[in-house]
CSV table of C-alpha atoms in Angstrom, one decimal:
chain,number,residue,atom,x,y,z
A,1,UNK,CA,149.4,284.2,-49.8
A,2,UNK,CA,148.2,286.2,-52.4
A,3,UNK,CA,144.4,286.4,-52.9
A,4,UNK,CA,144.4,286.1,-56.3
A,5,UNK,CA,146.5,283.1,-56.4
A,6,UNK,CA,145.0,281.8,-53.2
A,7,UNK,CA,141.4,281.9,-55.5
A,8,UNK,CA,143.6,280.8,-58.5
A,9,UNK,CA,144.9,277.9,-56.2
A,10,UNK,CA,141.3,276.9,-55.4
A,11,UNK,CA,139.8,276.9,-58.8
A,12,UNK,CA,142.9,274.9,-59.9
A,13,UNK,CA,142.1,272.2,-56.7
A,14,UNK,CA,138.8,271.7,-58.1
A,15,UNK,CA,140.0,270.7,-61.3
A,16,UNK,CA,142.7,268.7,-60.3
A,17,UNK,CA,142.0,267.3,-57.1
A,18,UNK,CA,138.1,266.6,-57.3
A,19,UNK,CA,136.5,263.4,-59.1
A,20,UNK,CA,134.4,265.9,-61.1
A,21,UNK,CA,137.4,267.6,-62.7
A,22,UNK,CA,139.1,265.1,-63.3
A,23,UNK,CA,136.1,263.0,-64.8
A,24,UNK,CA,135.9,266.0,-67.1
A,25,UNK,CA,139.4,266.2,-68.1
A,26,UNK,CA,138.6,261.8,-68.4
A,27,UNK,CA,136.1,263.0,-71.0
A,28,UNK,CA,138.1,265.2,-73.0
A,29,UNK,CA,141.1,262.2,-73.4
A,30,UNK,CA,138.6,259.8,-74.4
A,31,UNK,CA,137.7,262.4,-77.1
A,32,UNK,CA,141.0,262.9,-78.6
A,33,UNK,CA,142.0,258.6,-77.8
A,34,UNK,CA,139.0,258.2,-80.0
A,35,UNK,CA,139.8,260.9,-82.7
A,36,UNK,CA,143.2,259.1,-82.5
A,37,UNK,CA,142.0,255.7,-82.9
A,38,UNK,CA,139.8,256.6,-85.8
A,39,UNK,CA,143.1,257.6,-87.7
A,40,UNK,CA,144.8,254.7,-87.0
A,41,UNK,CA,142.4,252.8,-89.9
A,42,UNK,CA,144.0,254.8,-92.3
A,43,UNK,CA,148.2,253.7,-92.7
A,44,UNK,CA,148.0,254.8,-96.0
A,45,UNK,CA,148.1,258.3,-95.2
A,46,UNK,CA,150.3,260.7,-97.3
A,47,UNK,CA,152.6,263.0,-95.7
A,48,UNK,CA,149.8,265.9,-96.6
A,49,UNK,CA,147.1,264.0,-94.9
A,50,UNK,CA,149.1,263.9,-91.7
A,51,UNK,CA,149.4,267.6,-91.9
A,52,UNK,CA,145.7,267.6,-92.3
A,53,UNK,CA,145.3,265.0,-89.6
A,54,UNK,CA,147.8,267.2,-87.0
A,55,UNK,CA,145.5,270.5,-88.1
A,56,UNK,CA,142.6,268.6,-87.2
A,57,UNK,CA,143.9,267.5,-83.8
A,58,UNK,CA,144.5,270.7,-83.3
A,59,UNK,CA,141.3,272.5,-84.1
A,60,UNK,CA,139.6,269.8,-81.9
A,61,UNK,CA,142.3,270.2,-78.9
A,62,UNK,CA,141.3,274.3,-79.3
A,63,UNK,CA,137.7,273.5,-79.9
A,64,UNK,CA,137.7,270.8,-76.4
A,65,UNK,CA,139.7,273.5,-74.6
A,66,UNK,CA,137.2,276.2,-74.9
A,67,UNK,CA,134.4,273.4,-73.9
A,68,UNK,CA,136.1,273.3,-70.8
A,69,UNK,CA,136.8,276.9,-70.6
A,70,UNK,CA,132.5,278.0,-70.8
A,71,UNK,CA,131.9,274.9,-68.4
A,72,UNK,CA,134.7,276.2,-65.8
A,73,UNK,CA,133.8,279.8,-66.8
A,74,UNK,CA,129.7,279.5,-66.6
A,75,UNK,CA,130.2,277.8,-62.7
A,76,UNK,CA,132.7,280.9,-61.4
A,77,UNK,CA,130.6,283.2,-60.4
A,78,UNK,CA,126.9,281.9,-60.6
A,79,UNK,CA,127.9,278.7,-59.2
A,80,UNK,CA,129.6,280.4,-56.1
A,81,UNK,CA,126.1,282.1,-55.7
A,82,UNK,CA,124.0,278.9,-56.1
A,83,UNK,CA,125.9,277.1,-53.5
A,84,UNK,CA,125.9,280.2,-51.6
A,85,UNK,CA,128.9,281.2,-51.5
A,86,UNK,CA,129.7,284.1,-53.1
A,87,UNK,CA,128.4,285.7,-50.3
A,88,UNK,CA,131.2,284.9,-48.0
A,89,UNK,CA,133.5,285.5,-51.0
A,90,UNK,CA,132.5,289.2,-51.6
A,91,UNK,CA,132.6,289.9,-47.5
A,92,UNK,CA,136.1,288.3,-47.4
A,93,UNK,CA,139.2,291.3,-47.8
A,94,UNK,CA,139.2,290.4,-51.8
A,95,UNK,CA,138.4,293.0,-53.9
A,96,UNK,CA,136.0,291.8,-57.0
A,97,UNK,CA,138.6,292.7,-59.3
A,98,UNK,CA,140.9,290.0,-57.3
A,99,UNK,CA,138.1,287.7,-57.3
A,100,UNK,CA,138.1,287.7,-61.2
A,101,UNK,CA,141.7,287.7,-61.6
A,102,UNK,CA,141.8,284.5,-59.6
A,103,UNK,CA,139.1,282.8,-60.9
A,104,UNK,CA,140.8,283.9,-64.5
A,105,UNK,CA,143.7,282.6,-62.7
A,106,UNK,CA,142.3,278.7,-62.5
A,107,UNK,CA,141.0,279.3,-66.0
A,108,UNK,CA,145.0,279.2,-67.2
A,109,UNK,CA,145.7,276.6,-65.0
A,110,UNK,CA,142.4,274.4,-66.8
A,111,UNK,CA,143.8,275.6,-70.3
A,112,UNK,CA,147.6,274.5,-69.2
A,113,UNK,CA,146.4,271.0,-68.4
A,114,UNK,CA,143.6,270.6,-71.6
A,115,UNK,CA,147.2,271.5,-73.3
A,116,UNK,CA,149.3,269.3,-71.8
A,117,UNK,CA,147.2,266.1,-72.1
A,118,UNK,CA,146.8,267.0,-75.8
A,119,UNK,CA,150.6,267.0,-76.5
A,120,UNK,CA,151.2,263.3,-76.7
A,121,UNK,CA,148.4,263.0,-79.0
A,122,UNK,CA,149.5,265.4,-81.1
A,123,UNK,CA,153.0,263.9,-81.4
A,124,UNK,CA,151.4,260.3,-81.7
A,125,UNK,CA,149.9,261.7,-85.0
A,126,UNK,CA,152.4,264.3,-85.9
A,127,UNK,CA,155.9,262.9,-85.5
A,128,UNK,CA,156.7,261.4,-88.8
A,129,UNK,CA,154.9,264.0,-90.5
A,130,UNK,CA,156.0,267.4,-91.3
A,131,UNK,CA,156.1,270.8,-89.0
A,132,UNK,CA,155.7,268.7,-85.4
A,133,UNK,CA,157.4,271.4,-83.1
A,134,UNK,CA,155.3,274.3,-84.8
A,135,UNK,CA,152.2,272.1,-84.4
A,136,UNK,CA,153.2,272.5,-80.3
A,137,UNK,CA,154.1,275.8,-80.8
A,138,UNK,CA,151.1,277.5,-82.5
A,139,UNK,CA,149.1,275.7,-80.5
A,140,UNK,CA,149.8,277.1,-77.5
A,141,UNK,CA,150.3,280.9,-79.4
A,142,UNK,CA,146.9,281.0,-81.0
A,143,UNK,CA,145.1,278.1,-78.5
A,144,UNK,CA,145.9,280.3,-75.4
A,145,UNK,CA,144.3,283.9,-76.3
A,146,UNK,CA,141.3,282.2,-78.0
A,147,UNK,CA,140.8,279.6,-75.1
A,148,UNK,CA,141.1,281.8,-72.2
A,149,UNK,CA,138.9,284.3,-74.4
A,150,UNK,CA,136.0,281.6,-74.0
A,151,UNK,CA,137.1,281.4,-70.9
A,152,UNK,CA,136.7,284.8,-69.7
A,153,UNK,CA,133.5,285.0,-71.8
A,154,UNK,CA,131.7,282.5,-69.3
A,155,UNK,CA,133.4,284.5,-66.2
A,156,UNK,CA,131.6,287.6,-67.5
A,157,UNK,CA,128.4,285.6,-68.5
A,158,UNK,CA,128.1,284.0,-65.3
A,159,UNK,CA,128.4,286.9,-63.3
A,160,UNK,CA,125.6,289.1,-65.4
A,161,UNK,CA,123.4,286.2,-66.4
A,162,UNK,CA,123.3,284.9,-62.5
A,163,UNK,CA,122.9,281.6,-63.1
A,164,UNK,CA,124.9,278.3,-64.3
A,165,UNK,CA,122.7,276.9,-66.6
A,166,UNK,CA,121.9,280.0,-68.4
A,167,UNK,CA,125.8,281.3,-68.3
A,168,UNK,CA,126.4,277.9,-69.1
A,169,UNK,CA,124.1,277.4,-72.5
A,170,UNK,CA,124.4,281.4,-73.7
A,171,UNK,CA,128.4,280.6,-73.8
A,172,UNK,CA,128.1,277.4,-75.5
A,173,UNK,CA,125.9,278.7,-78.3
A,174,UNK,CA,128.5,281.1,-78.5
A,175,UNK,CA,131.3,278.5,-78.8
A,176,UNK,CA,129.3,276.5,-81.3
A,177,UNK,CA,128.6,279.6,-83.2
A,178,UNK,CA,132.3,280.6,-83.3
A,179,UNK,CA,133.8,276.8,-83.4
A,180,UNK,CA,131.6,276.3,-86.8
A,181,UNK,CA,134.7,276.7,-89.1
A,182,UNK,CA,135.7,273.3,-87.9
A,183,UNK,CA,132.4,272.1,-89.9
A,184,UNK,CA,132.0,274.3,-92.9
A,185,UNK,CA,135.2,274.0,-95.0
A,186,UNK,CA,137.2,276.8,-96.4
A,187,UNK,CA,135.2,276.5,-99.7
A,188,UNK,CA,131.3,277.1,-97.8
A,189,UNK,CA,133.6,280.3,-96.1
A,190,UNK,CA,134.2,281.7,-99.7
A,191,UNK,CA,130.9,283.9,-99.2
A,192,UNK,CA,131.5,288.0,-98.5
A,193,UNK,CA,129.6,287.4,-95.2
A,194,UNK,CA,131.7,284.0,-95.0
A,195,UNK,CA,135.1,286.2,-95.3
A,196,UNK,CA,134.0,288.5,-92.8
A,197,UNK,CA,133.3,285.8,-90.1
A,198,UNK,CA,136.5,284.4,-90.6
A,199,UNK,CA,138.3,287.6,-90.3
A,200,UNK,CA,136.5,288.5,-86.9
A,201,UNK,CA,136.3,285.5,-85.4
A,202,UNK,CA,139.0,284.6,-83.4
A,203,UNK,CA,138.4,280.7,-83.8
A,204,UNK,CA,138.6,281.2,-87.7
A,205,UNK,CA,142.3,283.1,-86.7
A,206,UNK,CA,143.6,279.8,-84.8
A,207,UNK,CA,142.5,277.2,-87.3
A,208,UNK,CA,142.9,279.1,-90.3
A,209,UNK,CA,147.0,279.8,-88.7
A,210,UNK,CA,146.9,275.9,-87.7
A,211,UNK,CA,146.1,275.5,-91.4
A,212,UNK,CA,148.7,277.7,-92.5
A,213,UNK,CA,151.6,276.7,-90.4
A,214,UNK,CA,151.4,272.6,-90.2
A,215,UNK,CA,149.4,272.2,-93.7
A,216,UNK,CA,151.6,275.4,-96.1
A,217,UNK,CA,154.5,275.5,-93.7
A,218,UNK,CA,153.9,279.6,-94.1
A,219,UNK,CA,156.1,281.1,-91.7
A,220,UNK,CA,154.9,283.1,-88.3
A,221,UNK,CA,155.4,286.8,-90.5
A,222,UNK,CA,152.6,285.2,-92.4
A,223,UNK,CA,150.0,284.9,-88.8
A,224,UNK,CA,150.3,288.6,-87.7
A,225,UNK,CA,146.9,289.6,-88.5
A,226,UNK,CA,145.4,286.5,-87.3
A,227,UNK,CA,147.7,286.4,-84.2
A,228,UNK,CA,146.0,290.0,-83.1
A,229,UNK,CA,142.8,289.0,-83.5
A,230,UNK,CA,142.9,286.4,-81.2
A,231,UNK,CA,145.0,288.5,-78.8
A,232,UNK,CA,142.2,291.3,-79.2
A,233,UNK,CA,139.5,288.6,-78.1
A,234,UNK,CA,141.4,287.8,-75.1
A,235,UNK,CA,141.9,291.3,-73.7
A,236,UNK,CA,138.1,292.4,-74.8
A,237,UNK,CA,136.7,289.4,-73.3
A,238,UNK,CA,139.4,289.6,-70.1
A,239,UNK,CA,137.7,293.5,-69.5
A,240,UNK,CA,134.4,292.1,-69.9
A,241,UNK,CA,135.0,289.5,-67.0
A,242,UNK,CA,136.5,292.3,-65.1
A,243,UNK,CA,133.8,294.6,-65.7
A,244,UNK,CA,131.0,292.3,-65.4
A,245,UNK,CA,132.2,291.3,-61.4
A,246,UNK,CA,133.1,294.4,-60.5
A,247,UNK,CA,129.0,295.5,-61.4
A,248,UNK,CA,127.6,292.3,-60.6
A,249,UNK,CA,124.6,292.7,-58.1
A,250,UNK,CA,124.5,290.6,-54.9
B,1,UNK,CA,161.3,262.9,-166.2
B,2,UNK,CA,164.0,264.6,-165.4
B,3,UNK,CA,162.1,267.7,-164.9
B,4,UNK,CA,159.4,266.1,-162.5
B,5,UNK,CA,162.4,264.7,-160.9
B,6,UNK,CA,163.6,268.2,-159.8
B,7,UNK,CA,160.5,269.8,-159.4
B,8,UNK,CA,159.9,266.5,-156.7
B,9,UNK,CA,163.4,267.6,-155.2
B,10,UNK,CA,162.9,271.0,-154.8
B,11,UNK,CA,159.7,270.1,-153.2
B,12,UNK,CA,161.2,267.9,-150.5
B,13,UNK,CA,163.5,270.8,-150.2
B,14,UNK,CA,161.3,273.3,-149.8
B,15,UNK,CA,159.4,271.1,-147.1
B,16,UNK,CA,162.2,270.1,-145.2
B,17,UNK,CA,162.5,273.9,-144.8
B,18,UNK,CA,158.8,274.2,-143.6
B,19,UNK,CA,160.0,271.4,-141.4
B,20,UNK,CA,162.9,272.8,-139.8
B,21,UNK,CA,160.7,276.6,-139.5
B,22,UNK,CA,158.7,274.3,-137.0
B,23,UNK,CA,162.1,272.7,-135.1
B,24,UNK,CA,162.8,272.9,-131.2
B,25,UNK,CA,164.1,276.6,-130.9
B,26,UNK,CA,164.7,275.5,-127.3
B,27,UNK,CA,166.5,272.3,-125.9
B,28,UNK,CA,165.4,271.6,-122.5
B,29,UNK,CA,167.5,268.8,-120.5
B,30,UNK,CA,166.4,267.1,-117.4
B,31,UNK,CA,168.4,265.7,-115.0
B,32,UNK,CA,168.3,264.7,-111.1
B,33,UNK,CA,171.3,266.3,-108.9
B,34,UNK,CA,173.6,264.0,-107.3
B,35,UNK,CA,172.4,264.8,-103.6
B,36,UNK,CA,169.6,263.6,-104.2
B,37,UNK,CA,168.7,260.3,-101.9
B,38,UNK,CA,169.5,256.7,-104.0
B,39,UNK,CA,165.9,255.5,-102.4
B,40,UNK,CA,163.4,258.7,-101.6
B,41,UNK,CA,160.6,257.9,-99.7
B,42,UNK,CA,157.9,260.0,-98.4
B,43,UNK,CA,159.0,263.5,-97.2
B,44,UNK,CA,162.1,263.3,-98.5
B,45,UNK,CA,163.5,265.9,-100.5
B,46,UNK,CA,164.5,265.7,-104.5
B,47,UNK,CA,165.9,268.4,-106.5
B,48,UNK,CA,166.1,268.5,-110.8
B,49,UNK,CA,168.2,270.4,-112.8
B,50,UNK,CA,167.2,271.7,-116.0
B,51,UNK,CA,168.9,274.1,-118.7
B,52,UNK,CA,167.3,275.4,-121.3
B,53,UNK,CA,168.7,276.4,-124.3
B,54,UNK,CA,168.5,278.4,-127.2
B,55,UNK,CA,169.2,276.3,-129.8
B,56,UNK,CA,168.2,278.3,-132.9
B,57,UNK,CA,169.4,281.2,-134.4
B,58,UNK,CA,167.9,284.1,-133.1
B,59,UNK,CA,166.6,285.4,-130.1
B,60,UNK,CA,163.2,283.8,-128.5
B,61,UNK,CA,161.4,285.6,-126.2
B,62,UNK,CA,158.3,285.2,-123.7
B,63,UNK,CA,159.6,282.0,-122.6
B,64,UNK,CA,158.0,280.2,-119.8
B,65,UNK,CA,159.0,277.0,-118.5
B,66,UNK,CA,157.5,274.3,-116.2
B,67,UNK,CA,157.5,271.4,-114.1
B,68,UNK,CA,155.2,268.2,-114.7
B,69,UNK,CA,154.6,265.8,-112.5
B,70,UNK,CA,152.8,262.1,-113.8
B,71,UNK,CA,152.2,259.2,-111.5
B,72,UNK,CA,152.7,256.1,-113.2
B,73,UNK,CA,152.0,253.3,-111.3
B,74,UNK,CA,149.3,250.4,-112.6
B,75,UNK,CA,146.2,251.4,-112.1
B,76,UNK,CA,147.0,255.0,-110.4
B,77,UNK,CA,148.2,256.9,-113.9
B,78,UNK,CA,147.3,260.2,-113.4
B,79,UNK,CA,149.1,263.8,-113.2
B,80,UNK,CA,149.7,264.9,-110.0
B,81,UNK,CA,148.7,268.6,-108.4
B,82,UNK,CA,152.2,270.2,-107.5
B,83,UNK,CA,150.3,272.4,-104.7
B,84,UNK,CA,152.1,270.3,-102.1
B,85,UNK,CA,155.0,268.7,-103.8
B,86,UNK,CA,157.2,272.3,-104.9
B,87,UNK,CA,156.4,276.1,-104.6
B,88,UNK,CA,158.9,276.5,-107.5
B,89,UNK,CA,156.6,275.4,-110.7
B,90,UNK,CA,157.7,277.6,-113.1
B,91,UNK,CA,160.4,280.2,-114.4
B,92,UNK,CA,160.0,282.9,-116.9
B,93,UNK,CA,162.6,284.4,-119.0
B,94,UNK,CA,161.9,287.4,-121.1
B,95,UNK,CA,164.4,287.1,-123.8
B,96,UNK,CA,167.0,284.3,-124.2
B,97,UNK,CA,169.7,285.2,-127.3
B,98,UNK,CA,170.9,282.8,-129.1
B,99,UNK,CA,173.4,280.2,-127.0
B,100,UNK,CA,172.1,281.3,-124.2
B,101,UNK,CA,171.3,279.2,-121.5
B,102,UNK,CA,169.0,279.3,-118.8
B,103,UNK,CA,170.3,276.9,-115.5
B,104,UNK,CA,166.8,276.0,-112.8
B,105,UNK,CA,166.7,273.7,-110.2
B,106,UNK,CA,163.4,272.5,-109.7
B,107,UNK,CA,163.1,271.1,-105.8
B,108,UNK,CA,160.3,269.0,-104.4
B,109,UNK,CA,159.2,267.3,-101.0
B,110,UNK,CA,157.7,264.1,-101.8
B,111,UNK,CA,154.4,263.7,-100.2
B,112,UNK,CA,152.9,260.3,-101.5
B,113,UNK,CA,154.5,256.6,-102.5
B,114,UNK,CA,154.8,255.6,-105.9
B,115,UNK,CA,156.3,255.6,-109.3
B,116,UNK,CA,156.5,259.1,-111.1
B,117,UNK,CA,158.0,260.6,-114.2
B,118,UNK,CA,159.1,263.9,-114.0
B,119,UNK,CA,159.2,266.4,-116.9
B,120,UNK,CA,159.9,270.0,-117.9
B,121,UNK,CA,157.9,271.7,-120.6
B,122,UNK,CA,158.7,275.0,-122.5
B,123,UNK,CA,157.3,277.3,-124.9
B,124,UNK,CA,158.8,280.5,-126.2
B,125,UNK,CA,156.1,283.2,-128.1
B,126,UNK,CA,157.9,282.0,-131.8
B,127,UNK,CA,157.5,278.4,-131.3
B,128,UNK,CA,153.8,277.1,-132.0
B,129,UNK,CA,154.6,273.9,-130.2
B,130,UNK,CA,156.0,272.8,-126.6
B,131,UNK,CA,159.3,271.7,-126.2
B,132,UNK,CA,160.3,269.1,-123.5
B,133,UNK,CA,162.6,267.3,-121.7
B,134,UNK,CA,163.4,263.5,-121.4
B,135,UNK,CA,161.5,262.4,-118.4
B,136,UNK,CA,163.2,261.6,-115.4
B,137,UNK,CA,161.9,258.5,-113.3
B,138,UNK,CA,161.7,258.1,-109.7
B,139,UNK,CA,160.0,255.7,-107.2
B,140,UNK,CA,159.5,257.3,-103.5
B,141,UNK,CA,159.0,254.6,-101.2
B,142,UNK,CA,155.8,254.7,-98.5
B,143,UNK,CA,156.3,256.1,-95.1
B,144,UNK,CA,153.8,255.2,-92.3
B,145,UNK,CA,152.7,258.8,-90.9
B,146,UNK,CA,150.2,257.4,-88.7
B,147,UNK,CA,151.1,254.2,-87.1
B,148,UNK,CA,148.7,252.2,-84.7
B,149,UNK,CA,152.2,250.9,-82.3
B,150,UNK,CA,152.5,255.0,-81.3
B,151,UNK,CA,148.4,255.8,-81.3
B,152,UNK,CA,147.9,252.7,-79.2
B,153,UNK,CA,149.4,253.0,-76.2
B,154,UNK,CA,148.8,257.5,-76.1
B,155,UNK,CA,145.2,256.7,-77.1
B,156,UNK,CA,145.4,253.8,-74.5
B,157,UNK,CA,147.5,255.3,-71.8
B,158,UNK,CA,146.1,259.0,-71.1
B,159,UNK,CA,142.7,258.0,-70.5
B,160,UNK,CA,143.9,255.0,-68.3
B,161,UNK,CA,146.1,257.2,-66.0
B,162,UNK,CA,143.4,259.8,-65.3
B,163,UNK,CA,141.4,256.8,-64.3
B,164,UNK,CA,144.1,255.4,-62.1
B,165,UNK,CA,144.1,259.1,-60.5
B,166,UNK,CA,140.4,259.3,-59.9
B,167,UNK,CA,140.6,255.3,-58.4
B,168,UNK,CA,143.8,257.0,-56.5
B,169,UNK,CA,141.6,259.8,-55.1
B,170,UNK,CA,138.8,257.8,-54.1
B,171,UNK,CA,141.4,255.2,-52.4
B,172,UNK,CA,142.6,257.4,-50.2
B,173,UNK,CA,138.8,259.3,-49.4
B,174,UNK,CA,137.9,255.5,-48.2
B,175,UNK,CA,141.2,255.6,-45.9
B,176,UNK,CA,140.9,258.4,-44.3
B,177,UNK,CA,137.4,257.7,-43.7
């Protein structure tokens, strides 16, 4: 087999197959059952409120996705060399750049399940309200790039910063830092500095399109300019990773 | 007498002129097409037809028409933000002779439950006053958007079957062992 999806496969395994993956992806359901439940109180929505309620599933979905993304991202390489094993790894025939590719590899597989357990809460909360199937759709457009950004952001953190907990904290103040658009409301982004974050961040680009799409119904013409940044964050942070493994130190 | 009389006459006269300088120079008319759903409720679509027309004798011009929406249910009266309801809110028409007639439909998704009256407004640059339709009525019945029978069980269900996968997985760990 290939050793890129040989490492892909593995990373994959231990999100899927061990009871610490899967007590993760345990956490993140309970998350969105509970965001869920909260919304149930409330059967007086208006159709706009369930737009707002489906853009707020979503943001969380994104926001949840690129938790798990820094947590699987921070362990790749430092946690390889904490258990020792990276090592073995780097003396096996793999290149580094196929050791990245893999690990980016089980970082797609992670993001593919986050997305698939999020669907049936999204249509539990979106169905009788307006723009369901772009809901699904933009989710995975703008979710993917920005995720796997996160993702890769860990990847290159772990392999510089050499261990977990350090890989693991740097890339979750960066999350927070970038994820704080689903706290401060469009109005407290009004600022010059405000408008600048949203336009560079690539977070700001996915909820800001989720907004657009499910809330205005704006069509995908509309989401170019957001739809490049994110893409831009996910090859910049992809040729971090990259570059960060292939000049890690032993 | 009889000359008060007259002068009293030629007063009303000359009022009812001052009266009829200050008339509708546009008719508006307001009416709900025949597509429209006999019971709307939330999310539904409804579409009005207006024409407005020039009504006096000459020209009017700058005139600018618009959509108004009012809730009128007991204790909820209030005028409602179109932001969500219609991205069509208004129509311009530079000049409008006189018999002319200007034809808009005025579409709108309904996003909340309740009783609303619907009207068109217009003003032209002659007329110091706004000139409006009759008000069209309509009730849009409430649609449950987020119901606790389809939460329930997703909210229920997803966490319960990664649960029954981890008890799975540890199952067949205390087999094989």
């Amino acid at each position: 087999m290939n050793p890129i999806a040989l490492i892909a496969r593995k990373e994959a395994g231990e999100l899927l197959l061990s009871t610490r993956g899967l007590a993760w992806l345990l956490a993140l359901a309970v998350i969105m059952s509970v965001l869920s439940l909260l919304l149930v109180s409330n059967t007086e929505l208006s159709l706009l409120d369930n737009a707002q309620v489906v853009y707020m599933v979503m943001g969380t979905v994104t926001a949840l996705g690129g938790l798990l993304a820094v947590v699987l991202g921070s362990d790749t390489i430092a946690g390889e060399r904490e258990r020792g094993s990276l090592l073995p790894l780097l003396l096996a025939p793999v290149t580094p750049s196929q050791i990245v590719f893999g690990k980016m590899g089980g970082q797609v597989v992670g993001w593919s399940v986050m997305y698939l357990l999020s669907l049936p809460y999204v249509w539990a909360v979106g169905s009788s309200g307006q723009n369901l199937v772009q809901s699904v759709v933009y989710l995975a457009l703008l979710g993917t790039p920005v995720v796997l950004g996160f993702g890769f952001l860990g990847i290159a953190l772990s392999a510089r910063l050499r261990n977990v907990r350090s890989a693991l904290l740097t890339s979750l103040i960066m999350l927070m830092l970038m994820t704080s658009p689903l706290l401060l409301g469009p109005s407290l982004r009004q600022s010059t500095i405000g408008k600048w974050f949203d336009a560079l961040n690539p977070f700001s680009a996915a909820v800001n399109t989720f907004d657009s799409v499910v809330i205005d119904s704006q069509p995908l013409g509309m989401q170019t300019t957001r739809l490049v940044v994110a893409l831009i964050w996910l090859a910049a942070m992809a040729a971090l990773a990259v570059r960060s493994v292939r000049k890690m130190e032993i | 007498m009889k000359k008060a009389t007259l002068a009293l006459l030629l007063g009303c006269f000359m009022l009812g002129l001052n009266l009829a300088g200050a008339a509708d120079t546009l008719s508006v008319s307001l009416v709900p097409v025949a597509s429209n759903p006999p019971s709307p409720q939330m999310g539904d679509w409804l579409k009005f037809r207006s024409v407005i027309k020039n009504s006096a004798g000459q020209p009017t011009h700058g005139v600018v028409a618009w959509i108004s929406l009012v809730q009128v249910d007991p204790g909820k009266e209030q005028p409602v933000d179109l932001e969500d309801w219609s991205a069509h809110k208004a129509v311009t028409k530079a000049v409008l002779r006189p018999g002319q007639e200007l034809s808009v439909d005025w579409p709108m998704r309904l996003i909340q439950s309740g009783s609303y009256r619907v009207v068109i407004s217009a003003v032209d640059r002659e007329t110091a006053h706004v000139m409006t339709s009759p008000f069209v009525d309509f009730r849009v019945r409430r649609k449950p958007v987020v119901e606790s029978a389809r939460i329930l069980p997703v909210a229920l269900g997803v966490p319960a079957v990664i649960l029954g996968l981890i008890a799975l997985r540890r199952y067949r760990r205390r087999d094989r062992a």
